[in-house]
Amino acid sequence: MFSLYVHIPFCRERCPYCDFFLVTRSGFTERFFEALAVETASKAPLLKERQIGAIHFGGGTPSLVPVTCLAGWLTQIADLAEVTADTEITLEANPEDLDSARLDLLKDAGINRLSIGVQSFSGRKLRALGRAHSSDDAVRTVSEALARFPSVSIDLICGAEGESLAEWEGDLQAALRLRPQHVSVYMLAVEEKTRLWRDVQKGIRKLPGEEQQAGMYRQAMVLLSAAGYRHYEVSNYALEGHHSRYNLSCWRREPYLGFGPAAHSFLVQGACETRFSNAGSLLRYLDDSAGAVDSREVLTGSQRFDEEVFLSLRIRNPLSVGFLRKGDKLGLQHLMEVLYGLRDKGWIRVDGDKVTLTDEGFLFADLVAGELLSA
Ligand code: SF4
């Protein structure tokens, strides 16, 4: 499957924990979409005769920009590539941007999947996270989106300052009452150089410890699985047929083309796999979006192997021992010792020749990948 990603780099304000590439000045929106059209035209040869499986508007906050701009870009893409009624078209959105009129406009523009940054249904927790919307906004927006769109995803964050297991369970129960088709669960991470990071360093803020966060993650697994959601990736749960096609395709190492500042792309031509990315500078993008690519790397065999191990574990795709041996540096006996060690911790299942993560292993996916890759 071939996908497209568009990075819309605007937010009203930067949330204290966020380290994404974005700006908080929306005065550039019109120029941004002009530059996006130029970049898209420059990539026309890469789009020719492509059937587009998924389009993902991410950011930043794509729900902040005029719907006419999104619709204009979708029209341009439909002229350059094959977009069908079956193409998944997702927009990441924040509850405070979505009233019923805007939801109708988004639907009319061709968006068929909304990914809503709910983060929590608790007013206290939303304030602790520094989010702009209220608990009522979150419930109203998700209900109205569900009444209009065939597939709605919500993001929830666990591990906010002062959060208890009971408050987290309240978030999960509120989500289950609304029953969106897809739920993403993230543990709050303290990314370097963010406001949250500085506050934690200074001791102004204290977050729940790792064990407490792990307990919240396990609680999400239990409640969401019991309610019929399939845990198909470390952070993602979906009702049957409602996984994110765009994200799953990236984790399966299928090709995608990115647009906008700081967007990444992955192309496969025969045996050659290339990753490239646009510069993370809005001004540079506005100035020369057709020349936005600033790094390009043809993957070596060893990089491809590392990616395959890391990404397969995340989506619980079985890895064969035979495949893992391709990367083993210290011999089969050492690899098997590593595998049995991980199995004894309860993190992986070894079934004949096949290795997969267990539910508990989802919590330690990066550690498991690290151990397998160093074997
Ligand atoms: S709305 Fe999302 S992208 Fe924007 S600052 Fe907050 S977390 Fe980051």
Short mmCIF file of N, CA and C and ligand atoms in Angstrom, two decimals, residues 10-22 24 59-61 92 94 96 119 130-131 157, ligand 1:
data_model
loop_
_atom_site.label_atom_id
_atom_site.label_comp_id
_atom_site.label_asym_id
_atom_site.label_seq_id
_atom_site.Cartn_x
_atom_site.Cartn_y
_atom_site.Cartn_z
N PHE A 10 0.93 23.93 12.58
CA PHE A 10 0.38 25.04 13.37
C PHE A 10 -0.37 24.54 14.60
N CYS A 11 -0.15 25.19 15.73
CA CYS A 11 -0.95 24.95 16.93
C CYS A 11 -1.24 26.29 17.57
N ARG A 12 -2.35 26.36 18.32
CA ARG A 12 -2.66 27.63 19.01
C ARG A 12 -1.57 27.94 20.02
N GLU A 13 -1.23 26.93 20.81
CA GLU A 13 -0.19 27.07 21.83
C GLU A 13 0.56 25.76 21.88
N ARG A 14 1.79 25.79 22.36
CA ARG A 14 2.50 24.52 22.51
C ARG A 14 2.14 23.89 23.86
N CYS A 15 1.68 22.65 23.85
CA CYS A 15 1.39 21.96 25.11
C CYS A 15 2.72 21.72 25.84
N PRO A 16 2.70 21.73 27.17
CA PRO A 16 3.96 21.69 27.93
C PRO A 16 4.82 20.46 27.66
N TYR A 17 4.20 19.36 27.21
CA TYR A 17 4.95 18.11 27.05
C TYR A 17 5.34 17.84 25.59
N CYS A 18 4.99 18.74 24.66
CA CYS A 18 5.09 18.43 23.23
C CYS A 18 6.42 18.90 22.63
N ASP A 19 7.07 18.01 21.88
CA ASP A 19 8.32 18.40 21.21
C ASP A 19 8.21 18.25 19.69
N PHE A 20 6.98 18.24 19.15
CA PHE A 20 6.81 18.12 17.70
C PHE A 20 7.25 19.41 17.01
N PHE A 21 7.50 19.28 15.70
CA PHE A 21 7.83 20.49 14.95
C PHE A 21 6.55 21.27 14.67
N LEU A 22 6.46 22.50 15.18
CA LEU A 22 5.26 23.34 14.95
C LEU A 22 5.58 24.78 15.30
N THR A 24 3.41 28.55 16.55
CA THR A 24 2.14 28.97 17.16
C THR A 24 1.63 30.25 16.50
N GLY A 59 0.22 16.65 12.58
CA GLY A 59 0.79 17.97 12.91
C GLY A 59 1.49 17.94 14.25
N GLY A 60 1.45 19.13 14.90
CA GLY A 60 0.59 20.25 14.69
C GLY A 60 -0.91 19.92 14.88
N THR A 61 -1.71 20.86 14.48
CA THR A 61 -3.16 20.71 14.63
C THR A 61 -3.84 20.96 13.28
N GLU A 92 -6.06 14.63 12.02
CA GLU A 92 -5.86 14.77 13.46
C GLU A 92 -6.53 16.08 13.88
N ASN A 94 -8.30 18.60 17.31
CA ASN A 94 -8.47 18.87 18.73
C ASN A 94 -9.92 19.23 19.02
N GLU A 96 -11.43 21.40 20.78
CA GLU A 96 -11.86 22.81 20.81
C GLU A 96 -12.07 23.39 19.40
N GLN A 119 -7.13 13.12 24.98
CA GLN A 119 -6.13 12.99 26.06
C GLN A 119 -6.75 12.60 27.40
N GLY A 130 -2.18 20.81 30.55
CA GLY A 130 -2.09 22.09 29.84
C GLY A 130 -2.89 22.13 28.56
N ARG A 131 -3.97 21.34 28.49
CA ARG A 131 -4.78 21.30 27.28
C ARG A 131 -5.84 22.40 27.31
N ILE A 157 -3.98 9.97 27.20
CA ILE A 157 -2.65 9.96 27.82
C ILE A 157 -2.80 9.50 29.26
S1 SF4 B 1 -1.97 20.26 20.21
FE1 SF4 B 1 -0.78 18.37 19.82
S2 SF4 B 1 0.80 18.98 18.34
FE2 SF4 B 1 -0.07 20.89 19.20
S3 SF4 B 1 1.31 21.38 20.90
FE3 SF4 B 1 -0.37 20.17 21.78
S4 SF4 B 1 0.38 18.02 21.71
FE4 SF4 B 1 1.70 19.24 20.35
#
